[in-house]
CSV table of C-alpha atoms in Angstrom, one decimal:
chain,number,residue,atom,x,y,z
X,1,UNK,CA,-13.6,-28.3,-0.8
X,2,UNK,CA,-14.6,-24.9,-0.1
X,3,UNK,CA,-15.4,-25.7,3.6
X,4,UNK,CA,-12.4,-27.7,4.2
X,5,UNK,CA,-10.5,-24.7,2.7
X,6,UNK,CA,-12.1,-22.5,5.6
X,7,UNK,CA,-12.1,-25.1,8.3
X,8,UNK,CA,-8.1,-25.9,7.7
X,9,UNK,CA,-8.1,-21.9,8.1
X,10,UNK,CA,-10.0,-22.0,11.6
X,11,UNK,CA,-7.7,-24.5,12.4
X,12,UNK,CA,-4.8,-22.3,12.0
X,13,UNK,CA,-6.0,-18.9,13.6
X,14,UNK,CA,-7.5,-21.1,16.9
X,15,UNK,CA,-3.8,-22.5,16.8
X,16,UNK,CA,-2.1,-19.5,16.3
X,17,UNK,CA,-4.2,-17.7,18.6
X,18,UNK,CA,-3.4,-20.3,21.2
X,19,UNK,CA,0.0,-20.3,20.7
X,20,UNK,CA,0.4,-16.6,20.9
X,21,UNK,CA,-1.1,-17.1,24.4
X,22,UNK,CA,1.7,-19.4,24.9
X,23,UNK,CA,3.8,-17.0,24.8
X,24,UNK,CA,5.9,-15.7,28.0
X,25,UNK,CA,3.9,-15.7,31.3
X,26,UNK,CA,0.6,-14.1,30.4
X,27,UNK,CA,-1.9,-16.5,29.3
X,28,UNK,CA,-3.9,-17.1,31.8
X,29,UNK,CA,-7.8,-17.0,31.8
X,30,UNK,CA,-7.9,-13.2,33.8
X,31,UNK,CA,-4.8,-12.5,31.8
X,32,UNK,CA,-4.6,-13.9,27.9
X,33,UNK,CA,-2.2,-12.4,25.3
X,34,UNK,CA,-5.2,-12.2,23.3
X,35,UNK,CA,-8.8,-11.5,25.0
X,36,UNK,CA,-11.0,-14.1,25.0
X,37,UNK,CA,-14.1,-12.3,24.1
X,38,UNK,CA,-12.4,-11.2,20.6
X,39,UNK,CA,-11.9,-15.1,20.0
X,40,UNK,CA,-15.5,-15.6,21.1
X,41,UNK,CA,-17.1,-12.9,19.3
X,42,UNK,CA,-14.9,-12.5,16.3
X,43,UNK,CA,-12.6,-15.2,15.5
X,44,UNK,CA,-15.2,-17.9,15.9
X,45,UNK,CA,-18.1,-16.5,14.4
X,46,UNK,CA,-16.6,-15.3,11.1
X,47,UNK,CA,-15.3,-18.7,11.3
X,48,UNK,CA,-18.0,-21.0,12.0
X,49,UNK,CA,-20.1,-19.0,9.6
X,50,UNK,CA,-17.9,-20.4,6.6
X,51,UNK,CA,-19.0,-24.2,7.3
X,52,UNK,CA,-22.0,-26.2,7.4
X,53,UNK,CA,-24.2,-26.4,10.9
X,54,UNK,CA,-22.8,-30.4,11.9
X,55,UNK,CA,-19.0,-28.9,11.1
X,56,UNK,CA,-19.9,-26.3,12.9
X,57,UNK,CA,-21.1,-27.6,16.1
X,58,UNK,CA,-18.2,-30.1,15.8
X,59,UNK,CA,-15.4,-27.4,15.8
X,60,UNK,CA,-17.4,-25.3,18.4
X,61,UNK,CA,-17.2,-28.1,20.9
X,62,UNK,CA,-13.5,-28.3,20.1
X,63,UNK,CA,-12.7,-25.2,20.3
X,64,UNK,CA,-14.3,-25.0,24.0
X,65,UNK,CA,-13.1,-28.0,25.2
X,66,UNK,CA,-8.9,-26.7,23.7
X,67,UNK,CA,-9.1,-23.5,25.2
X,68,UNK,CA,-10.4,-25.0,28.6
X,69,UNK,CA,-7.4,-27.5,28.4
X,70,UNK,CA,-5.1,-24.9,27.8
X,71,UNK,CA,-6.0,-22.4,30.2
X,72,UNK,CA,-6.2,-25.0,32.9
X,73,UNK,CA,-2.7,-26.3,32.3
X,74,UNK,CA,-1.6,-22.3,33.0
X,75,UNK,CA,-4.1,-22.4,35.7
X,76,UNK,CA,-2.2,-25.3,37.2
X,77,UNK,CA,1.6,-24.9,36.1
X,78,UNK,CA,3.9,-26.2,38.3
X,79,UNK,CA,7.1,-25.2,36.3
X,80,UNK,CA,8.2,-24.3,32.8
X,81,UNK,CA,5.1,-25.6,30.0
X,82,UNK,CA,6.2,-26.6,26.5
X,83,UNK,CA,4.1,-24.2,24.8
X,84,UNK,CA,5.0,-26.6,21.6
X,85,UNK,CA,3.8,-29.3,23.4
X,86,UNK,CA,0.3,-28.0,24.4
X,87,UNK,CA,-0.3,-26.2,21.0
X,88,UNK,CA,0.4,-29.7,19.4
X,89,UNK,CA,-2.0,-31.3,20.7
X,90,UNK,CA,-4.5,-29.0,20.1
X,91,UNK,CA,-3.8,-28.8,16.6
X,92,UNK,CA,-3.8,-32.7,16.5
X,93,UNK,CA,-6.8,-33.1,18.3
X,94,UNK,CA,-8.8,-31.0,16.6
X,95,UNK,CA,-7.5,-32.2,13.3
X,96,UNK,CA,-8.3,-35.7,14.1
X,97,UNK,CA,-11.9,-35.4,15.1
X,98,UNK,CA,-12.7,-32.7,12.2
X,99,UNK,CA,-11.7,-35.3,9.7
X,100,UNK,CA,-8.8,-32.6,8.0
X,101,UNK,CA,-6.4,-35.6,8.1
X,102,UNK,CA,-3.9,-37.5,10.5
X,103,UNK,CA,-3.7,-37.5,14.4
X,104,UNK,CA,-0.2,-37.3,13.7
X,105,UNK,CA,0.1,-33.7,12.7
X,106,UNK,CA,2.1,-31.4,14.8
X,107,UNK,CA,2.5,-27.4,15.4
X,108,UNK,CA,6.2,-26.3,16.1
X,109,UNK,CA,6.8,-22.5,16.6
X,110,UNK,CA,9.9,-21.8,14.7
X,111,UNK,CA,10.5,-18.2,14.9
X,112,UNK,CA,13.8,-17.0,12.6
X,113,UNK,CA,15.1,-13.9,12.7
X,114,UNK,CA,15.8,-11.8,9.6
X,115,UNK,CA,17.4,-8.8,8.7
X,116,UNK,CA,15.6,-5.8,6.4
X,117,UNK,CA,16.3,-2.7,5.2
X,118,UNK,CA,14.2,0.6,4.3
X,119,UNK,CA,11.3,-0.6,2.1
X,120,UNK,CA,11.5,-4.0,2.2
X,121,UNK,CA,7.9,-5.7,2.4
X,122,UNK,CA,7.6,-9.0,4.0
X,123,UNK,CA,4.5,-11.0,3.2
X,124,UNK,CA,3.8,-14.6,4.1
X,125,UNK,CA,1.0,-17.3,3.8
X,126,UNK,CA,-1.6,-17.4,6.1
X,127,UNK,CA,-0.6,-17.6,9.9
X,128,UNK,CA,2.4,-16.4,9.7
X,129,UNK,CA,3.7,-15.0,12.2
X,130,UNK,CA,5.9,-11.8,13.0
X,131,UNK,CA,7.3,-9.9,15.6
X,132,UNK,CA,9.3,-6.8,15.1
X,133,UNK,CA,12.3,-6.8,17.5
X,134,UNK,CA,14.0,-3.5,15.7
X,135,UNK,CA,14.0,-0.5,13.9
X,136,UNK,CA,10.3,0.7,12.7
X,137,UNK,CA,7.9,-0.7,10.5
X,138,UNK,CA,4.2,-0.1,9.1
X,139,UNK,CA,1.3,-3.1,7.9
X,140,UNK,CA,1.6,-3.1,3.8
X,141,UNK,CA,-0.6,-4.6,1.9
X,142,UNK,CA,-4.0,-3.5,0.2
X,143,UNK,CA,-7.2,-0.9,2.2
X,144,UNK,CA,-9.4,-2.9,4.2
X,145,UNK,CA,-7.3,-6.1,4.0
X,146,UNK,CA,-5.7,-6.3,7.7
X,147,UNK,CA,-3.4,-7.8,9.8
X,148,UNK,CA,-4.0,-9.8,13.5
X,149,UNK,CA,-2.5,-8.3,16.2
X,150,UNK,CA,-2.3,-11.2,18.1
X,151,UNK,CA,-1.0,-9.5,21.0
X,152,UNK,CA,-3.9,-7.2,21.7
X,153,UNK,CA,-6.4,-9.2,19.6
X,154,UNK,CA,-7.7,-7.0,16.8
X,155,UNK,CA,-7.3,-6.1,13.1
X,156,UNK,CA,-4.6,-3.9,11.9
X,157,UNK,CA,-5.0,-1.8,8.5
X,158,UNK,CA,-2.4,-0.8,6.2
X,159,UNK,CA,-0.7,2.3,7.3
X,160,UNK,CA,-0.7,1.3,11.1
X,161,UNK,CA,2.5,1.4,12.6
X,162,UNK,CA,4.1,-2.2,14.0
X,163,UNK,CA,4.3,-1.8,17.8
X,164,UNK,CA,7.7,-3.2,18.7
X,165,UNK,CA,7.9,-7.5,20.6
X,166,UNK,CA,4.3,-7.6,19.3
X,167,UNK,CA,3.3,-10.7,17.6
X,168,UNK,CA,0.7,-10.2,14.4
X,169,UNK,CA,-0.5,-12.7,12.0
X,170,UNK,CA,-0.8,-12.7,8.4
X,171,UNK,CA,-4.4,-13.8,7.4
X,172,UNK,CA,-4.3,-13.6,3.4
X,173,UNK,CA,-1.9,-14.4,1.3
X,174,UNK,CA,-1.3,-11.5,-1.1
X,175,UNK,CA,0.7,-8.5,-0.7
X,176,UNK,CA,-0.3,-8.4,3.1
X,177,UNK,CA,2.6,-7.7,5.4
X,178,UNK,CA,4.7,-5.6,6.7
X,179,UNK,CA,7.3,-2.6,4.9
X,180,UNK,CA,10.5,-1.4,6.8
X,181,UNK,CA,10.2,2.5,7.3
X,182,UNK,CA,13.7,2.4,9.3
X,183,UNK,CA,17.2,2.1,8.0
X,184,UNK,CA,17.3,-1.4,9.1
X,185,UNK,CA,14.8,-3.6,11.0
X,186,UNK,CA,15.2,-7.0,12.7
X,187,UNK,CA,12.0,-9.1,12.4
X,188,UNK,CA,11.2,-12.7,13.8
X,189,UNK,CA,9.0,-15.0,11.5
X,190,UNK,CA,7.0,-17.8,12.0
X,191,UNK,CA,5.9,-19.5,9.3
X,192,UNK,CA,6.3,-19.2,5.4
X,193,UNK,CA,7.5,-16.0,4.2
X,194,UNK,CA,8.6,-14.1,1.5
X,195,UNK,CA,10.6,-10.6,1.1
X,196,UNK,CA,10.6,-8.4,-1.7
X,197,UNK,CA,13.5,-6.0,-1.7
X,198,UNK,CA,13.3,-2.3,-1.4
X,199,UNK,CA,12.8,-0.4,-4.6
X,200,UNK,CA,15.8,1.5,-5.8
X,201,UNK,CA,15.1,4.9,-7.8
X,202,UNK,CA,16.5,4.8,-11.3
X,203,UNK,CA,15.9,8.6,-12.2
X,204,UNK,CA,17.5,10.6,-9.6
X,205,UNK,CA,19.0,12.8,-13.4
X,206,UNK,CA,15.8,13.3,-14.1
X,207,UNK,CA,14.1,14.5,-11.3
X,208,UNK,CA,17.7,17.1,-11.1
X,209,UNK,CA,16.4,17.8,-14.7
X,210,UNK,CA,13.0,18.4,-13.8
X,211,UNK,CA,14.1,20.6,-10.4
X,212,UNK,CA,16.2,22.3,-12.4
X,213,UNK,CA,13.3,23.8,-14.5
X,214,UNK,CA,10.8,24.3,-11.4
X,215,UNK,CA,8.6,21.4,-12.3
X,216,UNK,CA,9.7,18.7,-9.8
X,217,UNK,CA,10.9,19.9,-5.8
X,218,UNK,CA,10.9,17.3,-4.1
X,219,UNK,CA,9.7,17.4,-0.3
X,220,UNK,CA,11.6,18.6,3.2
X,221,UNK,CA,12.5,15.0,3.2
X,222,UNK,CA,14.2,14.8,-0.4
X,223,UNK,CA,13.2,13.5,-3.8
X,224,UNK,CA,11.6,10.5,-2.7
X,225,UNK,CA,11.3,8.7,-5.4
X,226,UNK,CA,10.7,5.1,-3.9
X,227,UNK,CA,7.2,5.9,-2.2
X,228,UNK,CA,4.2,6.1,-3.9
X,229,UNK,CA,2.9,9.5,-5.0
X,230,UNK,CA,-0.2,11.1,-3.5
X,231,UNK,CA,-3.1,12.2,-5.5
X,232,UNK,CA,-2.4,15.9,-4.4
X,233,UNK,CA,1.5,15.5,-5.1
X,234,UNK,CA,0.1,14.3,-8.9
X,235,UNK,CA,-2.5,17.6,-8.9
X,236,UNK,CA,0.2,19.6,-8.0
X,237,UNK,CA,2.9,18.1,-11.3
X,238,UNK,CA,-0.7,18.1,-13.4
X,239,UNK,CA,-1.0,22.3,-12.7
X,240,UNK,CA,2.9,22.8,-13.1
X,241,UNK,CA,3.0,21.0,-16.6
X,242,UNK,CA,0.2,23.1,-18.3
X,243,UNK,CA,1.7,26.4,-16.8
X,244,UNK,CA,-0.7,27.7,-14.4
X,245,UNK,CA,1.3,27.1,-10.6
X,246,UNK,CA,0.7,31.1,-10.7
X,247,UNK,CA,-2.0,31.3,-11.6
X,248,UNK,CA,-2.9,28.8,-8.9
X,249,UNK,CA,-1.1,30.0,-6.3
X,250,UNK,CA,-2.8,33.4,-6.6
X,251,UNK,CA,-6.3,32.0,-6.6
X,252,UNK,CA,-8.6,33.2,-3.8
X,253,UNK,CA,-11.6,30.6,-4.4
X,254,UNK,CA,-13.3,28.2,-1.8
X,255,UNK,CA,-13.3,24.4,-3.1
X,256,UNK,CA,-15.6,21.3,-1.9
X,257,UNK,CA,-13.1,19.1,-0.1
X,258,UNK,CA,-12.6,19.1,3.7
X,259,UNK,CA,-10.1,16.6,3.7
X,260,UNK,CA,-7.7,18.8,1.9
X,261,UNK,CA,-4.1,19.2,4.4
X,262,UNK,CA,-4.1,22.9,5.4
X,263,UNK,CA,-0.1,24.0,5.3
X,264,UNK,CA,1.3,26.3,6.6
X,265,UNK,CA,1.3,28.9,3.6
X,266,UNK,CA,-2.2,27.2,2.8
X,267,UNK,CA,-0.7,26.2,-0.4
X,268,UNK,CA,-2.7,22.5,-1.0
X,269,UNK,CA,-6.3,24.8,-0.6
X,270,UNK,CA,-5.0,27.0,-3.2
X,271,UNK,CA,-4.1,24.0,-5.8
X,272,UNK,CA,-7.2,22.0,-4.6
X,273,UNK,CA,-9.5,25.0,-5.2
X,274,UNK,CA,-7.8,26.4,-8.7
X,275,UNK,CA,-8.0,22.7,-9.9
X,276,UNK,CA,-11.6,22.4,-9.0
X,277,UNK,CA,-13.0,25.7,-10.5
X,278,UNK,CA,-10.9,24.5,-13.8
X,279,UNK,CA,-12.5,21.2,-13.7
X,280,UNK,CA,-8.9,19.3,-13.6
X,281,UNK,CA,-10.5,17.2,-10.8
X,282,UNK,CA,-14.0,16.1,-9.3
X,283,UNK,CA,-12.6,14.8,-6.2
X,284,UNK,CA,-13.5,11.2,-5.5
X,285,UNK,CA,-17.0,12.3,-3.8
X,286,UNK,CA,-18.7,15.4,-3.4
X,287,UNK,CA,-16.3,16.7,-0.3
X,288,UNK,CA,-13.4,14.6,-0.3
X,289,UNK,CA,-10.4,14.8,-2.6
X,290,UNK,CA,-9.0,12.1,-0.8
X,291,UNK,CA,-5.3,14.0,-0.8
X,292,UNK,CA,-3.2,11.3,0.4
X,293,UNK,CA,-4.1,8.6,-1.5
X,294,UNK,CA,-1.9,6.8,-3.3
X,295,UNK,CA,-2.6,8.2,-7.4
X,296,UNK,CA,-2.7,5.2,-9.5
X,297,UNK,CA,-0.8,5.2,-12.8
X,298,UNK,CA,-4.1,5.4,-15.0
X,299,UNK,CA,-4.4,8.9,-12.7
X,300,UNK,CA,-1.3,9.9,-13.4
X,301,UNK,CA,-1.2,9.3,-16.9
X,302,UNK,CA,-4.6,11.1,-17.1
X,303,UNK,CA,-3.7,14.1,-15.5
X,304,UNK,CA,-0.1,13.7,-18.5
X,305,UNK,CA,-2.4,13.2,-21.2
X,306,UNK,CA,-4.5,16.3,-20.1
X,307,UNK,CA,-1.8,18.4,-19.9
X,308,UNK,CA,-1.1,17.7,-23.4
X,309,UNK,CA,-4.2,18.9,-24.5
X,310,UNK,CA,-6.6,15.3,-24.6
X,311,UNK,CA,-10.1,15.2,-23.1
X,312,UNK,CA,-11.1,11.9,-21.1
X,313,UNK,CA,-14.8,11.1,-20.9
X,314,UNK,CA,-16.4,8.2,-18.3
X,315,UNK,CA,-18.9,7.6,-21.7
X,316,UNK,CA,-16.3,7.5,-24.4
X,317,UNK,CA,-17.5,11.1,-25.7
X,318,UNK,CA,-13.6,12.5,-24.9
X,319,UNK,CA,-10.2,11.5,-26.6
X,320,UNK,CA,-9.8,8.3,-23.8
X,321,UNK,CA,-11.7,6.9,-21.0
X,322,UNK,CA,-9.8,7.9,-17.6
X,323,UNK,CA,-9.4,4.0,-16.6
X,324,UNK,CA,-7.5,2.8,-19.7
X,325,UNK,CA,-5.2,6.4,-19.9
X,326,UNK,CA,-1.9,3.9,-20.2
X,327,UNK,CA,-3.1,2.2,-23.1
X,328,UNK,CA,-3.9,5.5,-24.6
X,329,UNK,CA,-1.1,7.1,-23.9
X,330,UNK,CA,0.8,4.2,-26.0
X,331,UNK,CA,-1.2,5.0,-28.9
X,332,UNK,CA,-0.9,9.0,-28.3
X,333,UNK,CA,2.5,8.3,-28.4
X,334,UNK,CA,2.8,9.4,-25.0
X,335,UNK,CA,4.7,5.9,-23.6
X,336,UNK,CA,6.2,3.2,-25.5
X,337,UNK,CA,5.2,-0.2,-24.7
X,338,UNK,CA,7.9,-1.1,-22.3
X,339,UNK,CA,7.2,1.8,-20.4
X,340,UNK,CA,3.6,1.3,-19.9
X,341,UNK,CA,4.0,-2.3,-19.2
X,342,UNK,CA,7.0,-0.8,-16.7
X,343,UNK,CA,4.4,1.7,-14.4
X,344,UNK,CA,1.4,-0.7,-14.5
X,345,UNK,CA,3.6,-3.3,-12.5
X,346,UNK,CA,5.4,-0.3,-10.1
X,347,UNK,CA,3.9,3.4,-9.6
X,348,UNK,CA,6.4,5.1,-7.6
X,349,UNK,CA,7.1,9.1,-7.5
X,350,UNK,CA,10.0,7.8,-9.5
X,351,UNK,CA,8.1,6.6,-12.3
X,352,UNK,CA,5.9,10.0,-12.1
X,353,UNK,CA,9.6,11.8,-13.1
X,354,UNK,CA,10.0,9.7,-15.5
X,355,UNK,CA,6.7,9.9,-17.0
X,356,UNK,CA,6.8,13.6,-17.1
X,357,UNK,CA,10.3,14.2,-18.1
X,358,UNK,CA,9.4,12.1,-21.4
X,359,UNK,CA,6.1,14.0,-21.4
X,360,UNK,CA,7.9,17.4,-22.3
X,361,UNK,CA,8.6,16.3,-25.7
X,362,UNK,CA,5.4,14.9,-26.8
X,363,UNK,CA,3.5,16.9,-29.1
X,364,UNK,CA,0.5,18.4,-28.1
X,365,UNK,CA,-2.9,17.2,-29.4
X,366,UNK,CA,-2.9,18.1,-32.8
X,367,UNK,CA,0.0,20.5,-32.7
X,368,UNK,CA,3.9,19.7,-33.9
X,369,UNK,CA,4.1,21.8,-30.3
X,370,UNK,CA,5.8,19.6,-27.6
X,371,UNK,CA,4.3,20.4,-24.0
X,372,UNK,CA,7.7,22.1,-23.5
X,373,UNK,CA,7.6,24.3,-26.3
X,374,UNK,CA,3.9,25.5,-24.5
X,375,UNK,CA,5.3,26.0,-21.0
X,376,UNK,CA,8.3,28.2,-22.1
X,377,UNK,CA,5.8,30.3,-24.6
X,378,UNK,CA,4.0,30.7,-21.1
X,379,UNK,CA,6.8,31.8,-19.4
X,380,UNK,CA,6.7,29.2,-17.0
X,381,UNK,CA,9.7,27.3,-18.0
X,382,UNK,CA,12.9,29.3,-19.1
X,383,UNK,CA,14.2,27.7,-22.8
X,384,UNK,CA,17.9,28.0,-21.4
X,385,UNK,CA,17.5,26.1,-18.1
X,386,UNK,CA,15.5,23.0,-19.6
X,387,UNK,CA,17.8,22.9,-22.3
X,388,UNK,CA,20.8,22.9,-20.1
X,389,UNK,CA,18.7,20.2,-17.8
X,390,UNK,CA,18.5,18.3,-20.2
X,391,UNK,CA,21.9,18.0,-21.6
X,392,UNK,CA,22.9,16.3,-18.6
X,393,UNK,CA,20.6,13.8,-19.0
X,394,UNK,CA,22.3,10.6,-20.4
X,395,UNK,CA,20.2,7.9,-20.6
X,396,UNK,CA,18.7,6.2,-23.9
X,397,UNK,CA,15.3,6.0,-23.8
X,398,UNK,CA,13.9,2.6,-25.0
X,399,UNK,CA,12.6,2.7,-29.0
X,400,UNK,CA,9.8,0.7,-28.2
């Protein structure tokens, strides 16, 4: 089963990969929409290393003897070619002789154009196909899982922009795709696909709240509160909440990391070395902090729950081990229920306001102190702003 799993998959790249070829008037042998040596020395290896040796030799032959066929009708065109046609009977050939099923099956290219807006991500099952048409886009999905350009012929990582009438294939079904970074987009598909709409922040009052009292700014481009924090941006909240951005922002030391952003006022070496030399973070190696990183909500919860005063210890020694922080912070009284189960399904720098709005009333570790009563004892939060923040703030927060 497994090898019919990954044969029926070889199918539908080779097809795909034929059928992008197929596509306007490149395609021929000296000129493919997508190079022939990546199929030869990518595609069909990975491929063919996925099914037994008779299988194998089996599809290589048919592989050969389709691409031949198809490049010589180019070679040979004497008017407009059915690129439906040709593809077809690739795909039915090859599905024949493999022993996948009937002669009779069939590949149509049925592109559809759709309509998105800012932060929609569109995913789809294996060989799908897209092609952005408008507006600007990047490849979504999970590091190291990537997308075919089929275009150019080579992989495509999360974070790459889409280049615009460029056709790319989805080759996992998961969260693999592509998310709007435009106001609007237009987007052809071919194949199954799926869209899940753009996230909508919920706690634009209290990120005001949190402005209000210094602790949240926002960037050049706003709050953004429907993109994922970065592990700096949660550093930077962690050294705000405890009370030391002074102390921070005066520090003169060196740190570890060279992957740390240099700004302008060389403000993310300052928090990256103060945080270091307090041991508030190891980095994730011995040189990299690994700044822009999306934080996770067990790090974010981490860096709440040692603000309030809690230790975390990889061998169990501290308060909570770092990797189950949200189930701590439930029982530390730090989130309700609904709220953990809420930022273990989305982590966005909205649910990082929330999180530490709420975090300003929990008592410290062993203290009837909330974290706010320790920041304005420091100085760093004034009583009468927060408490004027926070009477605007309306909402109920859930009892459980």
């Amino acid at each position: 089963m497994k090898r019919t799993v990954a044969l029926f998959t070889a199918v539908l790249l080779i097809v795909s990969a034929f059928s992008a070829g197929a596509a306007g008037t490149a395609g021929t042998q000296s000129d493919p929409a997508i190079t022939l040596s990546y199929i030869d020395s990518v595609f069909v290896p990975q491929v063919l290393s996925s099914v037994d040796t008779k299988t194998a030799d089996k599809l290589g032959t048919l592989y050969t003897a389709a691409l031949s066929k198809l490049t010589g009708t180019y070679e040979n065109r004497a008017g407009t070619i059915d690129r439906n046609a040709v593809v077809s009977s690739v795909y039915a050939s090859v599905i024949k002789k493999v022993g996948l099923g009937s002669a009779s099956g069939s590949y149509t290219q049925r592109f559809q154009e759709i309509s998105l807006k800012k932060g929609d991500v569109l995913t789809g099952d294996v060989g799908t196909g897209i092609i952005l048409r408008a507006g600007s886009a990047q490849i979504a999905g999970a590091a190291g899982r990537p997308v075919i350009n089929i275009t150019l012929g080579k992989d495509v990582f999360p974070g790459s922009a889409v280049q615009a009438n460029t056709r790319y294939m989805l080759c996992a079904k998961d969260d693999t795709g592509i998310v709007v970074q435009s106001a609007t987009a237009s987007v052809e598909v071919d194949g199954k696909y799926a869209v899940k709409a753009a996230y909508t922040a919920q706690y634009t009052d209290l990120a005001d709240a949190l402005k209000a009292m210094n602790l949240f700014r926002g960037s050049n481009s706003g709050y953004e509160l429907t993109r994922g924090a970065t592990r700096l941006e949660a550093l930077i909240m962690l050294i705000r909440l405890i009370g030391e951005e002074e102390q921070a922002l005066a520090h003169s030391a060196e740190h570890p990391f060279t992957d740390v952003p240099k700004w302008a006022d060389e403000q993310a070496d300052k928090y990256a070395a103060y945080a270091y030399d307090m041991g508030y973070t190891k980095g994730t190696s011995a040189d990299k902090f690994s700044p822009n990183t999306t934080a996770s909500p067990q790090q974010y919860v981490t860096f709440l729950m040692r603000a309030l005063g809690y230790t975390d210890r990889d061998d169990g020694s501290g308060d909570f081990v770092w990797s189950k922080a949200v189930d701590a912070a439930k029982q530390m009284g730090l989130l309700k229920v609904s709220e953990a189960a809420a930022i273990n399904k989305n982590f966005l720098r909205d649910q990082v306001v929330y999180t530490s709005y709420y975090a300003l009333s929990t008592n410290l570790k062993g203290s009837s102190r909330t974290l706010l009563d320790q920041l304005v004892s420091a100085g760093a939060v004034s009583r009468s702003a927060a408490d004027a923040a926070m009477a605007k703030v309306t909402r109920t927060r859930p009892a459980s």
